[in-house]
Short mmCIF file of C-alpha atoms in Angstrom, two decimals:
data_model
loop_
_atom_site.label_atom_id
_atom_site.label_comp_id
_atom_site.label_asym_id
_atom_site.label_seq_id
_atom_site.Cartn_x
_atom_site.Cartn_y
_atom_site.Cartn_z
CA MET J 1 -24.41 4.90 17.05
CA THR J 2 -20.68 4.85 16.48
CA GLU J 3 -20.44 5.34 12.67
CA LEU J 4 -17.04 3.64 12.79
CA ILE J 5 -15.04 2.53 9.74
CA PRO J 6 -13.91 -0.21 9.71
CA ALA J 7 -16.79 -1.71 11.67
CA PRO J 8 -15.76 -3.17 15.04
CA ARG J 9 -16.48 -6.73 16.12
CA SER J 10 -18.87 -5.54 18.83
CA ALA J 11 -20.04 -2.24 20.28
CA THR J 12 -22.32 -2.03 23.32
CA ALA J 13 -23.91 1.31 24.11
CA GLY J 14 -24.02 2.78 27.57
CA SER J 15 -25.91 5.82 28.81
CA GLY J 16 -24.57 9.33 28.50
CA GLU J 17 -21.18 10.57 27.41
CA VAL J 18 -17.64 11.13 28.64
CA ARG J 19 -16.37 14.69 28.46
CA LEU J 20 -12.77 15.66 27.79
CA THR J 21 -11.83 18.99 29.36
CA HIS J 22 -8.78 21.12 30.09
CA ARG J 23 -8.34 19.06 33.27
CA SER J 24 -8.39 15.69 31.47
CA ARG J 25 -5.18 13.69 31.41
CA LEU J 26 -3.64 11.17 29.02
CA CYS J 27 -2.05 8.29 30.90
CA ALA J 28 0.03 5.40 29.65
CA ASP J 29 2.36 2.73 30.96
CA THR J 30 5.86 2.18 29.59
CA ALA J 31 4.69 -0.16 26.82
CA THR J 32 2.12 2.31 25.49
CA GLN J 33 4.15 5.54 25.76
CA GLY J 34 4.65 5.69 22.00
CA VAL J 35 0.91 5.48 21.36
CA ALA J 36 0.30 8.15 23.99
CA HIS J 37 2.75 10.51 22.31
CA TRP J 38 1.04 10.00 18.95
CA LEU J 39 -2.49 10.34 20.33
CA GLY J 40 -1.63 13.34 22.47
CA ALA J 41 -0.03 15.18 19.55
CA ALA J 42 -3.02 14.44 17.28
CA LEU J 43 -5.67 15.47 19.81
CA ARG J 44 -3.88 18.52 21.21
CA GLN J 45 -3.59 20.14 17.80
CA ALA J 46 -7.21 19.35 16.93
CA THR J 47 -8.88 20.17 20.26
CA GLY J 48 -6.58 22.66 21.93
CA LEU J 49 -6.84 20.61 25.14
CA PRO J 50 -3.55 20.23 27.06
CA LEU J 51 -4.09 16.51 27.84
CA ARG J 52 -1.20 16.37 30.27
CA GLU J 53 0.52 12.99 30.26
CA GLY J 54 0.84 10.89 33.39
CA ARG J 55 0.95 7.36 34.77
CA GLU J 56 -2.62 6.96 36.04
CA LEU J 57 -5.89 8.83 35.91
CA ASP J 58 -7.16 10.98 38.73
CA ASP J 59 -10.83 10.12 39.25
CA ALA J 60 -11.64 13.78 39.73
CA GLU J 61 -10.10 14.83 36.42
CA GLY J 62 -10.80 11.86 34.16
CA GLY J 63 -9.33 11.52 30.72
CA ILE J 64 -7.80 8.74 28.63
CA GLU J 65 -5.80 5.74 29.83
CA LEU J 66 -3.80 3.44 27.55
CA ARG J 67 -2.50 0.08 28.77
CA LEU J 68 -1.73 -3.49 27.78
CA ALA J 69 -4.11 -6.34 28.58
CA PRO J 70 -2.26 -9.69 28.37
CA GLY J 71 -5.39 -11.69 27.54
CA LEU J 72 -5.93 -9.88 24.23
CA GLY J 73 -4.42 -10.81 20.85
CA PRO J 74 -1.52 -8.76 19.40
CA GLU J 75 -3.73 -6.35 17.43
CA GLU J 76 -6.87 -6.80 19.51
CA TYR J 77 -8.19 -3.94 21.62
CA ARG J 78 -10.95 -3.07 24.03
CA LEU J 79 -12.25 0.49 24.47
CA VAL J 80 -14.41 1.31 27.49
CA SER J 81 -15.75 4.80 28.12
CA ASP J 82 -17.58 5.25 31.44
CA GLY J 83 -17.72 7.46 34.49
CA SER J 84 -13.99 7.20 35.10
CA GLY J 85 -12.95 8.24 31.59
CA VAL J 86 -11.84 6.36 28.49
CA LEU J 87 -9.78 3.18 28.80
CA VAL J 88 -8.07 1.68 25.74
CA GLU J 89 -6.50 -1.73 26.28
CA GLY J 90 -4.65 -3.84 23.73
CA GLY J 91 -2.75 -7.08 23.53
CA SER J 92 0.25 -5.08 22.33
CA ALA J 93 1.10 -1.47 21.58
CA ALA J 94 -0.32 -2.09 18.08
CA GLY J 95 -3.68 -3.10 19.54
CA VAL J 96 -3.72 0.00 21.74
CA PHE J 97 -2.88 2.11 18.67
CA TRP J 98 -5.85 0.74 16.71
CA GLY J 99 -8.05 1.45 19.72
CA ALA J 100 -6.70 5.01 19.77
CA GLN J 101 -7.72 5.34 16.12
CA THR J 102 -11.24 4.29 17.08
CA LEU J 103 -11.27 6.86 19.89
CA ARG J 104 -10.33 9.57 17.42
CA GLN J 105 -13.27 8.60 15.22
CA LEU J 106 -15.62 8.73 18.23
CA LEU J 107 -14.57 12.33 18.89
CA GLY J 108 -15.95 13.43 15.53
CA PRO J 109 -14.54 14.71 12.22
CA ASP J 110 -12.97 17.82 13.75
CA ALA J 111 -10.63 15.58 15.75
CA TYR J 112 -8.75 15.16 12.44
CA ARG J 113 -7.95 18.85 12.04
CA ARG J 114 -4.53 20.41 12.62
CA ALA J 115 -5.83 23.30 14.70
CA PRO J 116 -8.95 23.77 16.85
CA LEU J 117 -11.88 25.53 15.24
CA ASP J 118 -13.25 26.66 18.60
CA ARG J 119 -11.19 26.48 21.79
CA ASP J 120 -14.35 26.65 23.92
CA ARG J 121 -15.94 23.67 22.21
CA ALA J 122 -16.98 20.69 24.35
CA TRP J 123 -15.38 17.37 23.39
CA SER J 124 -17.03 14.08 24.29
CA VAL J 125 -17.40 10.44 23.36
CA PRO J 126 -20.45 8.28 24.02
CA ARG J 127 -20.35 5.82 26.89
CA LEU J 128 -19.84 2.41 25.37
CA THR J 129 -17.73 -0.72 25.22
CA ILE J 130 -16.03 -1.76 21.99
CA GLU J 131 -14.23 -5.06 21.51
CA ASP J 132 -12.38 -5.45 18.25
CA ALA J 133 -9.67 -7.35 16.38
CA PRO J 134 -8.61 -7.61 12.72
CA ARG J 135 -9.56 -10.45 10.42
CA PHE J 136 -6.22 -10.39 8.54
CA ARG J 137 -2.68 -9.65 9.68
CA TRP J 138 -1.72 -8.23 6.24
CA ARG J 139 -3.93 -5.23 5.48
CA GLY J 140 -2.02 -3.51 2.75
CA LEU J 141 -1.83 -0.62 0.34
CA MET J 142 0.60 -0.63 -2.59
CA LEU J 143 1.66 2.82 -3.80
CA ASP J 144 3.51 3.11 -7.10
CA VAL J 145 5.89 6.08 -6.91
CA ALA J 146 7.92 4.98 -9.95
CA ARG J 147 5.46 6.07 -12.65
CA HIS J 148 4.68 9.38 -10.96
CA PHE J 149 6.93 10.37 -8.09
CA MET J 150 5.27 11.31 -4.81
CA PRO J 151 7.45 13.57 -2.65
CA LYS J 152 8.27 12.41 0.86
CA GLU J 153 5.60 14.58 2.51
CA GLY J 154 2.95 12.91 0.37
CA VAL J 155 4.15 9.46 1.42
CA LEU J 156 4.03 10.43 5.09
CA ARG J 157 0.51 11.73 4.54
CA TYR J 158 -0.55 8.39 3.04
CA LEU J 159 0.88 6.57 6.06
CA ASP J 160 -1.40 8.72 8.23
CA LEU J 161 -4.36 7.90 6.00
CA MET J 162 -3.54 4.20 6.21
CA ALA J 163 -3.31 4.36 10.01
CA ALA J 164 -6.67 6.13 10.21
CA HIS J 165 -8.17 3.12 8.40
CA LYS J 166 -6.27 0.46 10.41
CA LEU J 167 -4.17 -0.64 7.42
CA ASN J 168 -0.77 -1.95 8.47
CA VAL J 169 1.37 -2.86 5.42
CA PHE J 170 2.71 -0.22 3.05
CA HIS J 171 3.98 -1.85 -0.14
CA PHE J 172 6.40 0.75 -1.54
CA HIS J 173 6.84 0.27 -5.31
CA LEU J 174 10.17 2.03 -5.75
CA THR J 175 11.50 1.04 -9.19
CA ASP J 176 10.15 0.53 -12.68
CA ASP J 177 10.87 1.33 -16.33
CA GLN J 178 9.78 4.94 -15.77
CA GLY J 179 11.93 5.77 -12.76
CA TRP J 180 14.24 4.59 -9.98
CA ARG J 181 13.24 6.21 -6.69
CA ILE J 182 15.68 5.04 -3.99
CA GLU J 183 19.26 6.20 -3.44
CA ILE J 184 21.81 3.37 -3.70
CA GLU J 185 25.22 4.63 -2.62
CA ARG J 186 27.30 2.07 -4.48
CA HIS J 187 25.39 2.66 -7.75
CA PRO J 188 24.87 6.45 -7.90
CA ARG J 189 23.77 6.55 -11.55
CA LEU J 190 20.53 4.77 -10.57
CA THR J 191 19.33 8.12 -9.26
CA GLU J 192 21.58 10.47 -11.25
CA ILE J 193 20.19 9.04 -14.51
CA GLY J 194 17.43 6.60 -13.61
CA SER J 195 15.31 8.86 -11.40
CA TRP J 196 14.03 11.21 -14.09
CA ARG J 197 12.65 11.09 -17.62
CA ALA J 198 12.58 13.77 -20.29
CA ARG J 199 8.82 13.74 -20.83
CA THR J 200 5.70 11.78 -19.83
CA LYS J 201 2.80 10.24 -21.71
CA THR J 202 -0.50 11.86 -20.68
CA GLY J 203 -3.25 9.27 -20.37
CA HIS J 204 -3.14 5.73 -21.71
CA ARG J 205 -0.19 4.71 -23.88
CA ALA J 206 -2.38 5.05 -26.99
CA SER J 207 -3.00 8.71 -26.16
CA PRO J 208 -1.36 11.24 -28.53
CA LEU J 209 -0.78 13.66 -25.62
CA TRP J 210 2.54 14.31 -23.86
CA GLU J 211 3.71 16.44 -21.00
CA ASP J 212 6.91 17.82 -22.48
CA LYS J 213 8.83 18.56 -19.33
CA PRO J 214 11.16 16.42 -17.20
CA HIS J 215 9.61 14.38 -14.42
CA GLY J 216 11.47 12.76 -11.57
CA GLY J 217 12.62 12.56 -8.00
CA TYR J 218 13.92 10.03 -5.53
CA TYR J 219 14.19 9.35 -1.82
CA THR J 220 17.54 9.71 -0.14
CA ARG J 221 18.64 7.09 2.35
CA ASP J 222 17.67 9.48 5.15
CA ASP J 223 14.26 10.02 3.53
CA ILE J 224 13.74 6.26 3.57
CA ARG J 225 14.82 6.01 7.21
CA GLU J 226 12.34 8.76 8.08
CA ILE J 227 9.50 7.08 6.18
CA VAL J 228 10.20 3.72 7.82
CA ALA J 229 10.39 5.29 11.30
CA TYR J 230 7.21 7.31 10.71
CA ALA J 231 5.42 4.14 9.61
CA ALA J 232 6.71 2.17 12.60
CA GLU J 233 5.30 4.79 14.99
CA ARG J 234 1.94 4.02 13.35
CA HIS J 235 2.46 0.25 13.50
CA ILE J 236 2.78 0.03 9.74
CA THR J 237 5.38 -2.20 8.09
CA VAL J 238 7.01 -0.85 4.92
CA VAL J 239 7.66 -3.57 2.33
CA PRO J 240 10.01 -2.29 -0.40
CA GLU J 241 9.72 -3.45 -4.01
CA ILE J 242 12.75 -3.55 -6.31
CA ASP J 243 11.60 -4.92 -9.67
CA VAL J 244 13.54 -7.79 -11.31
CA PRO J 245 14.02 -9.04 -13.98
CA GLY J 246 11.38 -7.08 -15.92
CA HIS J 247 10.24 -3.47 -15.47
CA SER J 248 13.91 -2.50 -15.36
CA GLN J 249 14.58 -0.01 -18.16
CA ALA J 250 15.39 2.84 -15.74
CA ALA J 251 18.17 0.70 -14.24
CA ILE J 252 19.43 -0.35 -17.68
CA ALA J 253 19.43 3.28 -18.84
CA ALA J 254 21.72 4.07 -15.90
CA TYR J 255 23.91 0.95 -16.26
CA PRO J 256 23.60 -0.39 -19.85
CA GLU J 257 25.61 -3.54 -19.02
CA LEU J 258 22.60 -4.81 -17.05
CA GLY J 259 20.64 -5.31 -20.27
CA ASN J 260 20.85 -7.86 -23.05
CA THR J 261 23.73 -6.19 -24.86
CA ASP J 262 24.07 -8.95 -27.46
CA VAL J 263 20.53 -8.28 -28.67
CA ILE J 264 20.14 -4.49 -28.58
CA ASP J 265 22.28 -1.40 -28.10
CA THR J 266 21.46 -0.79 -24.44
CA THR J 267 23.50 2.43 -24.43
CA SER J 268 20.76 4.00 -26.55
CA LEU J 269 18.07 3.42 -23.91
CA SER J 270 16.74 6.20 -21.71
CA VAL J 271 14.28 6.12 -18.84
CA TRP J 272 10.98 5.12 -20.43
CA ASP J 273 8.45 7.90 -20.97
CA THR J 274 5.33 5.88 -21.77
CA TRP J 275 3.32 2.99 -20.27
CA GLY J 276 2.82 -0.69 -20.92
CA ILE J 277 4.97 -3.83 -20.84
CA ASN J 278 8.55 -2.99 -21.72
CA PRO J 279 10.66 -5.49 -23.74
CA ASN J 280 13.96 -4.38 -22.18
CA VAL J 281 14.67 -6.77 -19.32
CA LEU J 282 17.71 -7.65 -17.24
CA ALA J 283 20.32 -10.02 -18.64
CA PRO J 284 20.63 -13.28 -16.64
CA THR J 285 24.35 -12.79 -16.03
CA ASP J 286 26.55 -13.05 -12.96
CA ASN J 287 27.23 -9.31 -13.30
CA THR J 288 23.51 -8.59 -13.00
CA LEU J 289 23.18 -10.85 -9.96
CA ARG J 290 26.11 -9.17 -8.19
CA PHE J 291 24.76 -5.70 -9.06
CA TYR J 292 21.34 -6.42 -7.56
CA GLU J 293 22.82 -8.18 -4.55
CA GLY J 294 24.53 -4.86 -3.85
CA VAL J 295 21.20 -3.05 -4.29
CA PHE J 296 19.42 -5.44 -1.94
CA GLU J 297 22.19 -5.17 0.66
CA GLU J 298 21.46 -1.46 0.95
CA VAL J 299 17.70 -2.09 0.87
CA LEU J 300 18.00 -4.49 3.80
CA GLU J 301 19.96 -1.87 5.76
CA LEU J 302 17.07 0.57 5.36
CA PHE J 303 13.98 -1.65 5.64
CA PRO J 304 13.55 -3.99 8.64
CA SER J 305 10.53 -5.69 7.01
CA GLN J 306 10.55 -9.49 7.03
CA PHE J 307 9.35 -9.40 3.41
CA VAL J 308 11.15 -7.89 0.42
CA HIS J 309 9.20 -7.64 -2.84
CA VAL J 310 11.13 -8.41 -6.03
CA GLY J 311 8.41 -7.80 -8.61
CA GLY J 312 8.83 -10.68 -11.05
CA ASP J 313 5.83 -9.71 -13.17
CA GLU J 314 5.41 -8.94 -16.86
CA CYS J 315 8.88 -10.06 -17.97
CA PRO J 316 8.80 -10.57 -21.75
CA LYS J 317 11.16 -13.35 -22.84
CA ASP J 318 11.82 -12.19 -26.43
CA GLN J 319 15.27 -10.76 -25.73
CA TRP J 320 16.29 -13.89 -23.83
CA ARG J 321 15.16 -16.04 -26.76
CA ARG J 322 17.41 -14.01 -29.08
CA SER J 323 20.31 -13.67 -26.66
CA GLU J 324 23.14 -16.20 -26.98
CA THR J 325 24.21 -15.24 -23.45
CA ALA J 326 20.78 -16.12 -22.08
CA GLN J 327 20.56 -19.31 -24.13
CA ALA J 328 23.99 -20.37 -22.91
CA ARG J 329 22.84 -19.86 -19.33
CA ILE J 330 19.76 -22.02 -19.99
CA ARG J 331 21.99 -24.81 -21.30
CA GLU J 332 24.50 -24.40 -18.48
CA LEU J 333 21.79 -24.72 -15.83
CA GLY J 334 19.93 -27.54 -17.63
CA LEU J 335 16.72 -25.49 -17.79
CA ALA J 336 13.81 -26.28 -20.07
CA ASP J 337 13.01 -22.77 -21.31
CA GLU J 338 12.95 -19.06 -20.60
CA ASP J 339 10.20 -19.44 -17.98
CA GLU J 340 12.53 -21.64 -15.97
CA LEU J 341 15.28 -19.07 -16.50
CA GLN J 342 13.11 -16.45 -14.82
CA SER J 343 12.36 -18.95 -12.05
CA TRP J 344 16.13 -19.48 -11.60
CA PHE J 345 16.58 -15.70 -11.35
CA ILE J 346 13.88 -15.39 -8.68
CA LYS J 347 15.10 -18.46 -6.78
CA HIS J 348 18.58 -16.95 -6.61
CA PHE J 349 17.26 -13.94 -4.74
CA ASP J 350 14.94 -16.06 -2.63
CA ALA J 351 17.97 -18.01 -1.38
CA TRP J 352 19.99 -14.81 -1.00
CA LEU J 353 17.28 -13.14 1.07
CA SER J 354 16.58 -16.28 3.11
CA ALA J 355 20.25 -16.50 4.06
CA ARG J 356 19.88 -13.03 5.58
CA GLY J 357 16.71 -13.81 7.51
CA ARG J 358 14.27 -12.23 5.08
CA ARG J 359 11.50 -13.60 2.87
CA LEU J 360 10.92 -12.98 -0.82
CA ILE J 361 7.50 -12.01 -2.10
CA GLY J 362 6.64 -11.38 -5.74
CA TRP J 363 3.76 -11.01 -8.17
CA ASP J 364 2.11 -14.28 -9.18
CA GLU J 365 4.22 -14.70 -12.35
CA ILE J 366 6.95 -16.02 -10.05
CA LEU J 367 4.92 -19.24 -9.89
CA GLU J 368 5.78 -19.93 -13.53
CA GLY J 369 8.67 -22.34 -13.87
CA GLY J 370 8.51 -23.33 -10.21
CA LEU J 371 8.60 -21.27 -7.02
CA ALA J 372 11.26 -21.38 -4.34
CA GLU J 373 10.26 -22.83 -1.00
CA GLY J 374 9.49 -20.06 1.47
CA ALA J 375 8.60 -17.45 -1.14
CA ALA J 376 5.24 -15.70 -0.90
CA VAL J 377 2.98 -14.52 -3.71
CA SER J 378 1.04 -11.33 -4.42
CA SER J 379 -1.90 -12.68 -6.44
CA TRP J 380 -2.81 -9.93 -8.91
CA ARG J 381 -4.03 -11.65 -12.10
CA GLY J 382 -7.24 -12.76 -10.42
CA TYR J 383 -7.61 -15.44 -7.77
CA ALA J 384 -5.90 -18.29 -9.62
CA GLY J 385 -2.36 -17.41 -8.60
CA GLY J 386 -3.36 -17.21 -4.96
CA VAL J 387 -5.19 -20.52 -5.12
CA ALA J 388 -2.22 -22.23 -6.77
CA ALA J 389 0.21 -20.73 -4.27
CA ALA J 390 -1.85 -21.67 -1.21
CA ARG J 391 -2.37 -25.22 -2.46
CA ALA J 392 1.39 -25.52 -2.96
CA GLY J 393 1.98 -24.40 0.62
CA HIS J 394 3.04 -20.83 -0.12
CA ASP J 395 1.76 -17.78 1.74
CA VAL J 396 -0.24 -15.40 -0.39
CA VAL J 397 -1.53 -11.82 -0.33
CA MET J 398 -4.73 -11.45 -2.32
CA CYS J 399 -4.80 -8.33 -4.52
CA PRO J 400 -6.69 -9.36 -7.69
CA GLU J 401 -6.71 -6.74 -10.42
CA GLN J 402 -10.42 -7.29 -11.11
CA GLN J 403 -11.35 -6.35 -7.56
CA VAL J 404 -8.88 -4.06 -5.80
CA TYR J 405 -6.79 -2.23 -8.42
CA LEU J 406 -7.84 1.26 -7.45
CA ASP J 407 -6.48 2.79 -10.65
CA HIS J 408 -9.50 1.17 -12.33
CA ARG J 409 -12.44 3.49 -12.94
CA GLN J 410 -15.16 3.99 -10.33
CA ASP J 411 -18.09 4.62 -12.65
CA PRO J 412 -19.02 4.01 -16.31
CA GLY J 413 -20.01 7.64 -16.83
CA PRO J 414 -18.28 9.82 -19.45
CA GLU J 415 -17.09 12.30 -16.81
CA GLU J 416 -14.84 9.76 -15.07
CA PRO J 417 -11.24 11.03 -15.42
CA VAL J 418 -8.91 8.92 -17.63
CA PRO J 419 -11.00 5.74 -17.39
CA ILE J 420 -8.83 2.66 -16.87
CA GLY J 421 -9.96 -0.98 -16.69
CA TRP J 422 -13.20 -2.32 -15.34
CA VAL J 423 -15.75 -0.36 -13.36
CA ARG J 424 -15.09 -0.98 -9.67
CA THR J 425 -17.64 0.94 -7.63
CA LEU J 426 -17.56 1.54 -3.90
CA GLU J 427 -20.04 -1.31 -3.52
CA ASP J 428 -17.92 -3.64 -5.68
CA VAL J 429 -14.92 -3.11 -3.40
CA TYR J 430 -17.10 -3.54 -0.31
CA ARG J 431 -18.25 -6.93 -1.59
CA PHE J 432 -14.72 -8.16 -2.38
CA GLU J 433 -13.85 -11.42 -0.60
CA PRO J 434 -10.11 -12.05 -0.18
CA VAL J 435 -10.27 -15.79 0.61
CA PRO J 436 -11.16 -17.90 -2.44
CA PRO J 437 -14.03 -20.23 -1.47
CA GLU J 438 -12.42 -23.24 -3.18
CA LEU J 439 -9.60 -23.31 -0.63
CA THR J 440 -9.81 -25.78 2.23
CA PRO J 441 -9.44 -24.37 5.78
CA GLU J 442 -5.84 -25.62 5.85
CA GLU J 443 -5.06 -23.97 2.49
CA ALA J 444 -6.87 -20.77 3.51
CA ARG J 445 -4.44 -20.37 6.42
CA HIS J 446 -1.82 -19.43 3.81
CA VAL J 447 -3.79 -16.28 2.94
CA LEU J 448 -1.84 -13.70 4.94
CA GLY J 449 -4.35 -11.04 4.01
CA THR J 450 -5.17 -8.62 1.28
CA GLN J 451 -3.95 -5.46 -0.38
CA ALA J 452 -5.31 -2.66 -2.57
CA ASN J 453 -3.00 -1.40 -5.32
CA LEU J 454 -2.55 2.13 -6.66
CA TRP J 455 -0.70 2.19 -9.98
CA THR J 456 -0.01 5.79 -10.93
CA GLU J 457 0.46 5.90 -14.71
CA VAL J 458 -2.50 8.28 -15.02
CA MET J 459 -2.21 9.87 -11.56
CA GLU J 460 0.03 12.89 -11.96
CA ASP J 461 -0.25 14.27 -8.41
CA HIS J 462 -1.57 13.47 -4.95
CA ALA J 463 -5.04 14.85 -5.73
CA ARG J 464 -5.45 12.26 -8.51
CA VAL J 465 -4.17 9.55 -6.17
CA ASP J 466 -6.71 10.66 -3.57
CA TYR J 467 -9.51 10.55 -6.13
CA GLN J 468 -8.72 6.98 -7.16
CA ALA J 469 -8.11 5.77 -3.61
CA PHE J 470 -11.06 7.28 -1.79
CA PRO J 471 -13.69 6.47 -0.78
CA ARG J 472 -12.94 2.95 -2.03
CA LEU J 473 -9.96 2.51 0.31
CA ALA J 474 -12.36 2.93 3.24
CA ALA J 475 -14.47 0.04 1.92
CA PHE J 476 -11.35 -2.04 1.37
CA ALA J 477 -10.16 -1.31 4.92
CA GLU J 478 -13.40 -2.72 6.29
CA VAL J 479 -13.01 -5.84 4.15
CA ALA J 480 -9.46 -6.31 5.46
CA TRP J 481 -10.25 -5.61 9.11
CA SER J 482 -13.83 -6.63 9.89
CA ALA J 483 -15.38 -10.08 10.05
CA LEU J 484 -18.00 -9.45 7.38
CA PRO J 485 -20.69 -11.83 6.12
CA ALA J 486 -20.50 -13.40 2.67
CA PRO J 487 -20.31 -10.75 -0.08
CA ALA J 488 -23.96 -10.92 -1.12
CA GLU J 489 -25.08 -10.62 2.51
CA ARG J 490 -23.04 -7.54 3.42
CA ASP J 491 -24.96 -4.48 4.57
CA PHE J 492 -23.78 -1.98 1.99
CA ALA J 493 -26.62 0.42 2.88
CA GLY J 494 -25.36 0.45 6.45
CA PHE J 495 -21.81 1.05 5.24
CA GLN J 496 -23.01 3.97 3.12
CA SER J 497 -24.76 5.42 6.16
CA ARG J 498 -21.51 5.24 8.14
CA MET J 499 -19.65 6.76 5.20
CA ALA J 500 -21.81 9.89 5.53
CA ALA J 501 -19.90 10.60 8.76
CA HIS J 502 -16.63 9.34 7.34
CA TYR J 503 -16.71 11.86 4.49
CA GLY J 504 -16.48 14.53 7.18
CA ARG J 505 -13.29 12.92 8.49
CA LEU J 506 -11.85 12.79 4.97
CA ASP J 507 -12.78 16.45 4.49
CA ALA J 508 -10.96 17.39 7.69
CA LEU J 509 -7.92 15.45 6.47
CA GLY J 510 -7.99 17.28 3.13
CA VAL J 511 -8.58 14.14 1.06
CA ALA J 512 -9.67 14.90 -2.53
CA TYR J 513 -12.00 11.88 -2.72
CA ARG J 514 -14.54 11.14 -5.41
CA PRO J 515 -17.88 12.56 -4.21
CA PRO J 516 -20.84 10.13 -4.24
CA ALA J 517 -22.53 12.25 -6.91
CA GLY J 518 -19.55 12.06 -9.26
CA PRO J 519 -16.37 13.99 -10.01
CA LEU J 520 -16.16 17.69 -9.36
CA PRO J 521 -15.33 19.84 -12.43
CA TRP J 522 -11.62 20.08 -11.55
CA GLN J 523 -11.38 16.30 -11.00
CA ARG J 524 -12.31 15.51 -14.60
CA ARG J 525 -9.77 15.11 -17.41
CA PRO J 526 -11.74 15.79 -20.60
CA GLY J 527 -10.04 14.67 -23.79
CA VAL J 528 -7.42 12.46 -22.09
CA LEU J 529 -7.60 8.96 -23.52
CA GLY J 530 -8.00 6.07 -21.09
CA ARG J 531 -8.37 2.30 -21.45
CA PRO J 532 -11.86 1.32 -20.30
CA ILE J 533 -12.89 -2.33 -20.41
CA ASP J 534 -16.60 -2.94 -20.94
CA GLY J 535 -18.66 -5.44 -19.01
CA PRO J 536 -18.16 -7.00 -15.61
CA PRO J 537 -14.68 -8.25 -14.76
CA PRO J 538 -14.01 -11.99 -14.71
CA HIS J 539 -14.65 -13.25 -11.20
CA ARG J 540 -11.65 -15.58 -11.12
#
């Protein structure tokens, strides 16, 4: 009946439909004015209807009313369409916003267009009652803009796509070996030098192909403010990631003193132009700590998010083992080894962020050597990191590589472009379960939610990002939002049936998704070497 994605908790059909006409109004109270402005702008451009705003509906004109309902949870909503019009109630403005997203879906795919196709068209929604609330409070998407830069307009577009799927956390991966993407006023060389590279590996790092032209870009402080404000209007939190102590060659290329200067000539390093795990990591010195404290001070000015992501993953210890400076720090601190040195590094920033009212989150390697109290974990190397974190009393976001890394290939066929990792079909993502079954109910309460990750080494533009993200991000959104049965019991056939309508919405939004029948000719990348892994992925 409703063909909604993600599926609501309950939907009860009525009889008939509710028409929206040139006389229909859009009414909101003070608390829901922001949602009304968003919804009115979206529907006016798509329908051509004036949808005049007001305080309450006129029974003779009908229309849409948005209001708070104190008995509902913060992101819970109720949508009722009947003879008096369409009422969307929520426990907060966020709940009303998610209900408004559902209303847009009920109006049909053309409600996602930027101009009306036919100004005389009749617009209607079925009479029904929908009651709905999310399963998880962290429903995330991680976008890596360090490997391939996505201009600001593309980021804003992805925030709209997230909102359309009721995702509410945008994990913004801003720095890595291949590029530094955020302006830091006190350290200008981070963008002057660190934001671009001379050339780029095409395909997997074993590929012999290169794109021999500079690649780069960064977001100014005003760009970041705009992105954060745009997200907030859509009830999305932006969580920035600044990688330490690994994945830092772009920063070291800009400021060589940040590297292990007693081991290598850091002045010879440039922004990395290939992929993989880079050996050049930050030196564990007071100078490095002060430098990154300055970076994080500016990050905190720009991002109001409670959480700040510090990376912490894939930090090779070889340079620290050979560095007398690093070894002296290990002895000075009474640490057992280099793993504990990394733990000391992470704990320093955990304490620094905590003192400023923020919380550190990092990839599950931050568990090694001991994790600071209050830190949260992004569990990416399977479920084990999340299980260990939850059992130790730490909050966790489940994003296991084997299940929800959307850079992994969608099909085993030879036409799949630049095949990376395991095959993760639409059905595989739909049957992903974020909460490990071995956790007790008390431990499971530490699972804040789940997140899909888009690493862009082999995604050179937004069309490639679209292809890897969709339609699987729609399946992930349902996993994150809806109270689904156990994985084996989920109605994938029913989901596919609803996707038939959802493809029309994606078409209207201009999303270059992977068609069910396989990639279109221009979506393929013949001759570009990937890194496919055969067989099913390990479950844990």
